[in-house]
PDB file of C-alpha atoms and ligand atoms in Angstrom:
ATOM      1  CA  UNK A   1      14.776 -15.602 -25.183  1.00 48.00           C
ATOM      2  CA  UNK A   2      11.314 -15.049 -23.936  1.00 52.00           C
ATOM      3  CA  UNK A   3      13.096 -15.445 -19.893  1.00 54.00           C
ATOM      4  CA  UNK A   4      14.625 -12.363 -20.844  1.00 54.00           C
ATOM      5  CA  UNK A   5      11.886 -10.560 -22.282  1.00 52.00           C
ATOM      6  CA  UNK A   6       9.860 -11.491 -18.716  1.00 51.00           C
ATOM      7  CA  UNK A   7      12.924 -10.227 -16.643  1.00 50.00           C
ATOM      8  CA  UNK A   8      13.205  -6.869 -18.451  1.00 52.00           C
ATOM      9  CA  UNK A   9       9.640  -5.740 -17.920  1.00 53.00           C
ATOM     10  CA  UNK A  10       9.550  -7.430 -14.348  1.00 52.00           C
ATOM     11  CA  UNK A  11      12.848  -4.855 -13.593  1.00 50.00           C
ATOM     12  CA  UNK A  12      10.456  -1.830 -14.827  1.00 75.00           C
ATOM     13  CA  UNK A  13       8.252  -1.445 -12.197  1.00 83.00           C
ATOM     14  CA  UNK A  14      10.407   0.529  -9.551  1.00 78.00           C
ATOM     15  CA  UNK A  15      10.984   2.767 -12.794  1.00 79.00           C
ATOM     16  CA  UNK A  16       7.246   2.666 -14.004  1.00 82.00           C
ATOM     17  CA  UNK A  17       5.994   3.540 -10.523  1.00 84.00           C
ATOM     18  CA  UNK A  18       8.795   7.041 -10.077  1.00 80.00           C
ATOM     19  CA  UNK A  19       7.392   7.866 -13.613  1.00 81.00           C
ATOM     20  CA  UNK A  20       4.053   8.117 -12.356  1.00 86.00           C
ATOM     21  CA  UNK A  21       4.643   9.716  -9.321  1.00 86.00           C
ATOM     22  CA  UNK A  22       6.114  12.698 -10.921  1.00 85.00           C
ATOM     23  CA  UNK A  23       3.019  12.591 -13.096  1.00 87.00           C
ATOM     24  CA  UNK A  24       0.471  12.241 -10.085  1.00 90.00           C
ATOM     25  CA  UNK A  25       2.117  14.941  -7.840  1.00 93.00           C
ATOM     26  CA  UNK A  26       2.362  17.753 -10.611  1.00 93.00           C
ATOM     27  CA  UNK A  27      -2.124  17.991 -10.290  1.00 91.00           C
ATOM     28  CA  UNK A  28      -1.356  18.954  -6.304  1.00 94.00           C
ATOM     29  CA  UNK A  29       2.010  21.468  -6.879  1.00 95.00           C
ATOM     30  CA  UNK A  30       0.097  23.534  -9.791  1.00 95.00           C
ATOM     31  CA  UNK A  31      -3.102  24.011  -7.103  1.00 94.00           C
ATOM     32  CA  UNK A  32      -0.185  24.752  -4.395  1.00 96.00           C
ATOM     33  CA  UNK A  33       1.230  27.159  -6.264  1.00 96.00           C
ATOM     34  CA  UNK A  34      -1.534  29.012  -7.070  1.00 95.00           C
ATOM     35  CA  UNK A  35      -2.376  29.608  -3.884  1.00 95.00           C
ATOM     36  CA  UNK A  36       1.179  30.806  -3.345  1.00 95.00           C
ATOM     37  CA  UNK A  37       0.381  33.195  -5.913  1.00 94.00           C
ATOM     38  CA  UNK A  38      -3.174  34.092  -4.460  1.00 93.00           C
ATOM     39  CA  UNK A  39      -1.394  34.719  -1.006  1.00 93.00           C
ATOM     40  CA  UNK A  40       1.265  37.417  -2.638  1.00 91.00           C
ATOM     41  CA  UNK A  41      -1.696  39.598  -3.312  1.00 86.00           C
ATOM     42  CA  UNK A  42      -0.806  42.446  -0.765  1.00 82.00           C
ATOM     43  CA  UNK A  43      -4.781  43.459   0.319  1.00 88.00           C
ATOM     44  CA  UNK A  44      -5.902  40.351   1.024  1.00 89.00           C
ATOM     45  CA  UNK A  45      -8.309  39.657   3.766  1.00 92.00           C
ATOM     46  CA  UNK A  46      -7.155  37.889   7.157  1.00 92.00           C
ATOM     47  CA  UNK A  47      -9.829  34.897   6.597  1.00 94.00           C
ATOM     48  CA  UNK A  48      -9.369  34.574   2.850  1.00 93.00           C
ATOM     49  CA  UNK A  49      -5.264  34.550   3.957  1.00 93.00           C
ATOM     50  CA  UNK A  50      -5.897  31.275   6.284  1.00 95.00           C
ATOM     51  CA  UNK A  51      -8.471  29.948   4.010  1.00 95.00           C
ATOM     52  CA  UNK A  52      -5.353  29.533   0.973  1.00 95.00           C
ATOM     53  CA  UNK A  53      -3.034  28.633   3.759  1.00 95.00           C
ATOM     54  CA  UNK A  54      -5.430  25.648   4.694  1.00 95.00           C
ATOM     55  CA  UNK A  55      -6.128  24.884   0.612  1.00 95.00           C
ATOM     56  CA  UNK A  56      -2.299  24.737  -0.075  1.00 96.00           C
ATOM     57  CA  UNK A  57      -1.441  22.599   3.049  1.00 96.00           C
ATOM     58  CA  UNK A  58      -3.985  19.990   2.781  1.00 95.00           C
ATOM     59  CA  UNK A  59      -2.978  19.803  -1.193  1.00 94.00           C
ATOM     60  CA  UNK A  60       0.760  19.233  -0.319  1.00 95.00           C
ATOM     61  CA  UNK A  61      -0.643  16.309   2.540  1.00 94.00           C
ATOM     62  CA  UNK A  62      -1.752  15.077  -0.836  1.00 93.00           C
ATOM     63  CA  UNK A  63       0.656  14.889  -2.632  1.00 94.00           C
ATOM     64  CA  UNK A  64       2.701  12.943   0.241  1.00 92.00           C
ATOM     65  CA  UNK A  65      -0.279  10.059   0.376  1.00 93.00           C
ATOM     66  CA  UNK A  66       0.585   9.883  -3.488  1.00 93.00           C
ATOM     67  CA  UNK A  67       4.218   9.597  -3.339  1.00 91.00           C
ATOM     68  CA  UNK A  68       3.307   7.195   0.451  1.00 91.00           C
ATOM     69  CA  UNK A  69       0.861   4.924  -2.014  1.00 91.00           C
ATOM     70  CA  UNK A  70       4.045   4.684  -4.411  1.00 89.00           C
ATOM     71  CA  UNK A  71       6.887   4.072  -3.123  1.00 81.00           C
ATOM     72  CA  UNK A  72       7.660   4.924   0.677  1.00 81.00           C
ATOM     73  CA  UNK A  73      10.788   3.022   0.646  1.00 76.00           C
ATOM     74  CA  UNK A  74      12.250   3.642  -2.922  1.00 65.00           C
ATOM     75  CA  UNK A  75      15.702   4.305  -2.959  1.00 64.00           C
ATOM     76  CA  UNK A  76      16.874   6.071  -6.353  1.00 58.00           C
ATOM     77  CA  UNK A  77      18.083   1.944  -7.117  1.00 64.00           C
ATOM     78  CA  UNK A  78      17.187  -0.674  -9.674  1.00 68.00           C
ATOM     79  CA  UNK A  79      14.900  -3.147  -8.494  1.00 71.00           C
ATOM     80  CA  UNK A  80      16.820  -5.701  -7.561  1.00 79.00           C
ATOM     81  CA  UNK A  81      15.367  -9.463  -6.843  1.00 85.00           C
ATOM     82  CA  UNK A  82      16.376 -11.404  -3.769  1.00 90.00           C
ATOM     83  CA  UNK A  83      15.126 -13.955  -1.169  1.00 93.00           C
ATOM     84  CA  UNK A  84      12.866 -12.533   0.978  1.00 95.00           C
ATOM     85  CA  UNK A  85      12.194 -14.556   4.607  1.00 95.00           C
ATOM     86  CA  UNK A  86       8.075 -13.472   4.409  1.00 95.00           C
ATOM     87  CA  UNK A  87       8.324 -13.564   8.306  1.00 95.00           C
ATOM     88  CA  UNK A  88      11.099 -10.891   8.551  1.00 96.00           C
ATOM     89  CA  UNK A  89       9.146  -8.893   6.098  1.00 96.00           C
ATOM     90  CA  UNK A  90       5.685  -9.085   7.598  1.00 97.00           C
ATOM     91  CA  UNK A  91       7.615  -8.084  10.872  1.00 97.00           C
ATOM     92  CA  UNK A  92       9.072  -5.085   9.237  1.00 96.00           C
ATOM     93  CA  UNK A  93       6.141  -4.004   7.504  1.00 96.00           C
ATOM     94  CA  UNK A  94       4.369  -4.135  11.382  1.00 97.00           C
ATOM     95  CA  UNK A  95       6.946  -1.570  12.269  1.00 96.00           C
ATOM     96  CA  UNK A  96       6.084   0.751   9.900  1.00 95.00           C
ATOM     97  CA  UNK A  97       2.442   0.232  10.394  1.00 96.00           C
ATOM     98  CA  UNK A  98       2.389   0.154  14.765  1.00 97.00           C
ATOM     99  CA  UNK A  99       2.006   4.160  15.201  1.00 96.00           C
ATOM    100  CA  UNK A 100      -1.231   4.599  13.071  1.00 96.00           C
ATOM    101  CA  UNK A 101      -2.416   1.450  14.209  1.00 97.00           C
ATOM    102  CA  UNK A 102      -1.946   3.006  17.920  1.00 97.00           C
ATOM    103  CA  UNK A 103      -3.697   5.947  16.514  1.00 96.00           C
ATOM    104  CA  UNK A 104      -6.792   3.845  15.867  1.00 97.00           C
ATOM    105  CA  UNK A 105      -6.790   1.630  18.631  1.00 98.00           C
ATOM    106  CA  UNK A 106      -6.059  -1.373  15.771  1.00 98.00           C
ATOM    107  CA  UNK A 107      -4.792  -4.259  17.957  1.00 98.00           C
ATOM    108  CA  UNK A 108      -2.285  -6.734  15.833  1.00 98.00           C
ATOM    109  CA  UNK A 109      -2.460 -10.100  15.668  1.00 98.00           C
ATOM    110  CA  UNK A 110       0.093 -12.532  13.807  1.00 97.00           C
ATOM    111  CA  UNK A 111       1.074 -15.605  12.903  1.00 96.00           C
ATOM    112  CA  UNK A 112       3.729 -16.018  10.832  1.00 94.00           C
ATOM    113  CA  UNK A 113       5.411 -19.080   8.920  1.00 86.00           C
ATOM    114  CA  UNK A 114       9.177 -18.575   7.726  1.00 85.00           C
ATOM    115  CA  UNK A 115       9.598 -19.163   3.912  1.00 89.00           C
ATOM    116  CA  UNK A 116      11.319 -17.739   1.868  1.00 92.00           C
ATOM    117  CA  UNK A 117       9.831 -15.750  -1.444  1.00 95.00           C
ATOM    118  CA  UNK A 118      11.983 -13.875  -4.316  1.00 92.00           C
ATOM    119  CA  UNK A 119      11.675 -10.155  -5.169  1.00 92.00           C
ATOM    120  CA  UNK A 120      12.176  -6.508  -4.889  1.00 91.00           C
ATOM    121  CA  UNK A 121      12.236  -5.845  -0.746  1.00 92.00           C
ATOM    122  CA  UNK A 122      10.996  -2.497  -1.177  1.00 91.00           C
ATOM    123  CA  UNK A 123       8.566  -3.078  -3.549  1.00 92.00           C
ATOM    124  CA  UNK A 124       7.304  -6.026  -1.395  1.00 95.00           C
ATOM    125  CA  UNK A 125       7.237  -3.744   1.713  1.00 95.00           C
ATOM    126  CA  UNK A 126       5.383  -1.006   0.167  1.00 95.00           C
ATOM    127  CA  UNK A 127       2.368  -3.661  -0.788  1.00 97.00           C
ATOM    128  CA  UNK A 128       1.782  -5.046   2.854  1.00 98.00           C
ATOM    129  CA  UNK A 129       2.192  -1.204   3.651  1.00 97.00           C
ATOM    130  CA  UNK A 130      -0.808  -0.282   1.270  1.00 97.00           C
ATOM    131  CA  UNK A 131      -2.988  -3.061   2.376  1.00 98.00           C
ATOM    132  CA  UNK A 132      -2.261  -3.447   5.747  1.00 98.00           C
ATOM    133  CA  UNK A 133      -2.928   0.709   5.885  1.00 98.00           C
ATOM    134  CA  UNK A 134      -6.318   0.136   4.239  1.00 98.00           C
ATOM    135  CA  UNK A 135      -7.591  -2.436   6.903  1.00 98.00           C
ATOM    136  CA  UNK A 136      -6.315  -0.101   9.814  1.00 98.00           C
ATOM    137  CA  UNK A 137      -8.040   2.362   8.028  1.00 98.00           C
ATOM    138  CA  UNK A 138     -11.398   0.019   7.875  1.00 98.00           C
ATOM    139  CA  UNK A 139     -11.217   0.145  11.585  1.00 98.00           C
ATOM    140  CA  UNK A 140     -11.786   3.704  12.313  1.00 95.00           C
ATOM    141  CA  UNK A 141     -13.156   3.305  16.224  1.00 95.00           C
ATOM    142  CA  UNK A 142     -10.730  -0.153  16.781  1.00 97.00           C
ATOM    143  CA  UNK A 143     -10.633  -3.353  16.200  1.00 98.00           C
ATOM    144  CA  UNK A 144      -8.084  -6.283  14.993  1.00 98.00           C
ATOM    145  CA  UNK A 145      -5.808  -6.203  12.391  1.00 98.00           C
ATOM    146  CA  UNK A 146      -4.881 -10.112  11.647  1.00 98.00           C
ATOM    147  CA  UNK A 147      -1.882 -11.375   9.453  1.00 98.00           C
ATOM    148  CA  UNK A 148      -1.258 -14.975   9.455  1.00 97.00           C
ATOM    149  CA  UNK A 149       0.583 -17.322   6.705  1.00 96.00           C
ATOM    150  CA  UNK A 150       0.639 -20.447   5.827  1.00 92.00           C
ATOM    151  CA  UNK A 151       2.555 -22.988   3.322  1.00 89.00           C
ATOM    152  CA  UNK A 152       0.133 -24.519   0.618  1.00 87.00           C
ATOM    153  CA  UNK A 153       2.292 -26.727  -2.088  1.00 83.00           C
ATOM    154  CA  UNK A 154       4.947 -24.278  -3.123  1.00 89.00           C
ATOM    155  CA  UNK A 155       3.208 -21.499  -2.171  1.00 94.00           C
ATOM    156  CA  UNK A 156       3.157 -19.101   0.635  1.00 95.00           C
ATOM    157  CA  UNK A 157      -0.486 -17.858   1.856  1.00 96.00           C
ATOM    158  CA  UNK A 158      -0.653 -14.529   3.736  1.00 97.00           C
ATOM    159  CA  UNK A 159      -3.545 -14.182   5.215  1.00 98.00           C
ATOM    160  CA  UNK A 160      -4.413  -9.832   6.427  1.00 98.00           C
ATOM    161  CA  UNK A 161      -7.726  -9.503   7.281  1.00 98.00           C
ATOM    162  CA  UNK A 162      -9.710  -6.588   9.251  1.00 98.00           C
ATOM    163  CA  UNK A 163     -12.888  -6.333  11.004  1.00 98.00           C
ATOM    164  CA  UNK A 164     -13.718  -2.607   9.954  1.00 98.00           C
ATOM    165  CA  UNK A 165     -16.481  -1.606   7.849  1.00 98.00           C
ATOM    166  CA  UNK A 166     -16.265  -4.052   4.945  1.00 98.00           C
ATOM    167  CA  UNK A 167     -16.917  -3.474   1.111  1.00 97.00           C
ATOM    168  CA  UNK A 168     -20.132  -3.433  -0.868  1.00 97.00           C
ATOM    169  CA  UNK A 169     -20.148  -6.175  -4.232  1.00 96.00           C
ATOM    170  CA  UNK A 170     -19.499  -3.003  -6.278  1.00 96.00           C
ATOM    171  CA  UNK A 171     -16.341  -1.914  -4.097  1.00 96.00           C
ATOM    172  CA  UNK A 172     -14.808  -5.165  -4.511  1.00 96.00           C
ATOM    173  CA  UNK A 173     -15.249  -5.082  -8.148  1.00 95.00           C
ATOM    174  CA  UNK A 174     -13.874  -2.023  -8.147  1.00 96.00           C
ATOM    175  CA  UNK A 175     -10.938  -2.339  -5.933  1.00 95.00           C
ATOM    176  CA  UNK A 176      -7.431  -1.850  -7.230  1.00 93.00           C
ATOM    177  CA  UNK A 177      -8.955   0.514 -10.006  1.00 93.00           C
ATOM    178  CA  UNK A 178      -5.992   3.598 -10.345  1.00 91.00           C
ATOM    179  CA  UNK A 179      -8.165   6.438  -8.382  1.00 92.00           C
ATOM    180  CA  UNK A 180     -11.353   4.521  -7.211  1.00 96.00           C
ATOM    181  CA  UNK A 181     -11.960   5.430  -3.575  1.00 97.00           C
ATOM    182  CA  UNK A 182     -14.821   6.368  -1.218  1.00 97.00           C
ATOM    183  CA  UNK A 183     -12.319   7.985   1.601  1.00 96.00           C
ATOM    184  CA  UNK A 184     -13.009  11.577  -0.609  1.00 94.00           C
ATOM    185  CA  UNK A 185     -10.474  13.754  -0.690  1.00 88.00           C
ATOM    186  CA  UNK A 186      -8.627  11.546   2.376  1.00 90.00           C
ATOM    187  CA  UNK A 187      -7.777   8.813  -0.483  1.00 94.00           C
ATOM    188  CA  UNK A 188      -6.088   8.850  -3.441  1.00 95.00           C
ATOM    189  CA  UNK A 189      -7.409   5.357  -4.988  1.00 95.00           C
ATOM    190  CA  UNK A 190      -4.131   4.644  -6.072  1.00 95.00           C
ATOM    191  CA  UNK A 191      -2.601   1.975  -3.199  1.00 96.00           C
ATOM    192  CA  UNK A 192      -4.548  -1.180  -3.924  1.00 97.00           C
ATOM    193  CA  UNK A 193      -3.443  -0.708  -7.998  1.00 95.00           C
ATOM    194  CA  UNK A 194       0.082  -0.793  -6.701  1.00 95.00           C
ATOM    195  CA  UNK A 195      -0.033  -3.487  -3.884  1.00 96.00           C
ATOM    196  CA  UNK A 196      -2.241  -5.500  -7.531  1.00 96.00           C
ATOM    197  CA  UNK A 197       0.478  -4.758  -9.596  1.00 94.00           C
ATOM    198  CA  UNK A 198       3.671  -5.467  -7.394  1.00 94.00           C
ATOM    199  CA  UNK A 199       1.760  -8.587  -6.356  1.00 96.00           C
ATOM    200  CA  UNK A 200       1.889  -9.067 -10.676  1.00 94.00           C
ATOM    201  CA  UNK A 201       5.454  -8.768 -10.479  1.00 92.00           C
ATOM    202  CA  UNK A 202       6.239 -11.167  -8.020  1.00 94.00           C
ATOM    203  CA  UNK A 203       4.390 -13.875 -10.343  1.00 94.00           C
ATOM    204  CA  UNK A 204       1.559 -14.187  -7.272  1.00 96.00           C
ATOM    205  CA  UNK A 205      -2.397 -13.146  -6.950  1.00 96.00           C
ATOM    206  CA  UNK A 206      -4.473 -11.452  -4.814  1.00 96.00           C
ATOM    207  CA  UNK A 207      -8.043 -12.088  -3.708  1.00 96.00           C
ATOM    208  CA  UNK A 208     -10.583 -10.204  -1.489  1.00 97.00           C
ATOM    209  CA  UNK A 209     -13.690 -11.312   0.568  1.00 97.00           C
ATOM    210  CA  UNK A 210     -15.553  -8.904   2.378  1.00 97.00           C
ATOM    211  CA  UNK A 211     -18.832  -8.398   3.936  1.00 97.00           C
ATOM    212  CA  UNK A 212     -19.825  -4.994   4.998  1.00 97.00           C
ATOM    213  CA  UNK A 213     -19.673  -4.227   8.300  1.00 96.00           C
ATOM    214  CA  UNK A 214     -18.000  -6.701   9.361  1.00 97.00           C
ATOM    215  CA  UNK A 215     -14.711  -6.965   7.641  1.00 98.00           C
ATOM    216  CA  UNK A 216     -12.573  -7.487   5.065  1.00 98.00           C
ATOM    217  CA  UNK A 217      -9.785 -10.692   4.407  1.00 98.00           C
ATOM    218  CA  UNK A 218      -6.947  -9.752   1.645  1.00 98.00           C
ATOM    219  CA  UNK A 219      -5.536 -12.960   0.695  1.00 97.00           C
ATOM    220  CA  UNK A 220      -2.132 -12.851  -0.988  1.00 97.00           C
ATOM    221  CA  UNK A 221      -0.371 -15.703  -2.818  1.00 96.00           C
ATOM    222  CA  UNK A 222       2.932 -16.174  -4.000  1.00 96.00           C
ATOM    223  CA  UNK A 223       5.700 -18.422  -4.922  1.00 95.00           C
ATOM    224  CA  UNK A 224       7.850 -19.853  -2.253  1.00 91.00           C
ATOM    225  CA  UNK A 225      11.202 -21.245  -2.519  1.00 80.00           C
ATOM    226  CA  UNK A 226      11.286 -23.650   0.268  1.00 61.00           C
ATOM    227  CA  UNK A 227       8.672 -25.883   2.019  1.00 48.00           C
ATOM    228  CA  UNK A 228      10.847 -26.601   5.196  1.00 48.00           C
ATOM    229  CA  UNK A 229       8.323 -26.513   7.983  1.00 44.00           C
ATOM    230  CA  UNK A 230       9.792 -24.529  10.904  1.00 46.00           C
ATOM    231  CA  UNK A 231       7.768 -24.010  13.692  1.00 39.00           C
ATOM    232  CA  UNK A 232       4.814 -21.027  13.201  1.00 40.00           C
ATOM    233  CA  UNK A 233       5.511 -18.346  15.216  1.00 40.00           C
ATOM    234  CA  UNK A 234       2.620 -16.450  17.368  1.00 41.00           C
ATOM    235  CA  UNK A 235       2.853 -13.882  18.827  1.00 38.00           C
ATOM    236  CA  UNK A 236      -0.505 -11.384  20.155  1.00 38.00           C
ATOM    237  CA  UNK A 237       0.341  -7.810  21.001  1.00 40.00           C
TER     238      UNK A 237
HETATM  239  P1  LIG B   1      -7.309   4.617  -1.011  1.00 83.58           P
HETATM  240  O1  LIG B   1      -6.867   4.201   0.278  1.00 83.58           O
HETATM  241  O2  LIG B   1      -6.502   6.111  -0.888  1.00 83.58           O
HETATM  242  O3  LIG B   1      -8.888   5.129  -0.715  1.00 83.58           O
HETATM  243  P2  LIG B   1      -6.908   2.323  -2.324  1.00 83.58           P
HETATM  244  O4  LIG B   1      -6.306   2.299  -3.496  1.00 83.58           O
HETATM  245  O5  LIG B   1      -5.896   2.217  -1.120  1.00 83.58           O
HETATM  246  O6  LIG B   1      -6.907   3.970  -2.068  1.00 83.58           O
HETATM  247  O7  LIG B   1      -7.754   2.167  -1.873  1.00 83.58           O
HETATM  248  C1  LIG B   1      -9.281   1.818  -2.950  1.00 83.58           C
HETATM  249  C2  LIG B   1     -10.369   1.542  -2.213  1.00 83.58           C
HETATM  250  O8  LIG B   1     -10.503   0.130  -1.961  1.00 83.58           O
HETATM  251  C3  LIG B   1     -11.034   2.408  -0.814  1.00 83.58           C
HETATM  252  O9  LIG B   1     -11.564   3.731  -0.291  1.00 83.58           O
HETATM  253  C4  LIG B   1     -11.941   1.358  -0.253  1.00 83.58           C
HETATM  254  O10 LIG B   1     -12.877   2.063  -0.265  1.00 83.58           O
HETATM  255  C5  LIG B   1     -11.538  -0.075  -0.559  1.00 83.58           C
HETATM  256  N1  LIG B   1     -10.647  -0.610   0.674  1.00 83.58           N
HETATM  257  C6  LIG B   1      -9.661  -1.518   0.316  1.00 83.58           C
HETATM  258  N2  LIG B   1      -9.587  -1.915   1.339  1.00 83.58           N
HETATM  259  C7  LIG B   1     -10.128  -1.854   2.509  1.00 83.58           C
HETATM  260  C8  LIG B   1     -10.379  -2.495   3.942  1.00 83.58           C
HETATM  261  N3  LIG B   1      -9.702  -3.686   4.198  1.00 83.58           N
HETATM  262  N4  LIG B   1     -11.652  -2.469   3.728  1.00 83.58           N
HETATM  263  C9  LIG B   1     -12.843  -1.778   3.095  1.00 83.58           C
HETATM  264  N5  LIG B   1     -12.371  -0.954   2.032  1.00 83.58           N
HETATM  265  C10 LIG B   1     -11.257  -0.943   1.419  1.00 83.58           C
HETATM  266 MG1  LIG B   2      -5.135   3.102   0.873  1.00 83.58          MG
END
């Protein structure tokens, strides 16, 4: 039946992402191998040696970034759908991102509404991580990462905003295009593509509004399961 088909497709995202990793990581690995081979030469000037080691390390870092953008949390298990409390999940994601925020002098402001969505926990964490990481990286001289949630009928709406460098219209248009990055060697251009695919997998939608030098807001809409209005938990840190 049609229902069954959609479910099977949904179940495949984790394995799709995993196979993308093995593909993407092959390049930096090949480069590292090349440099190690060069280092095997006996009479190699010290300068050259240092250069090769540095380049090899930067390729390893790149491989790590790629893995980070795809599946930071994934254990080699099947994707499983469960009920997720958005408040709990957002708090968990913030614990992971906090060290990076601190390093960039980024304050975090939150107002979370507890409500339930359905999907894979690891994928939801990955999506939140990729978006919040970009926001923090957009504020190299500090700023505030704001995350708040509210109900909108049968949806939970999550706003994630920064007051960072912002994006041009072209950057906004190209957001989520594989390999599209403005971060040079430091970027993978994979984080938003992965985030978009996860939102899609959750039957949700995401939109962006951004102004250059002012900041960016991502709005995630996800189908929710309840509409009970527990009080909004508001914290500042
Ligand atoms: P990466 O972070 O490796 O560059 P992403 O796919 O995560 O790749 O993001 C793609 C591009 O989208 C970034 O290089 C940046 O130009 C832009 N971008 C994403 N989020 C933001 C943001 N919060 N503020 C400004 N630019 C952003
Ligand atoms: Mg990114």
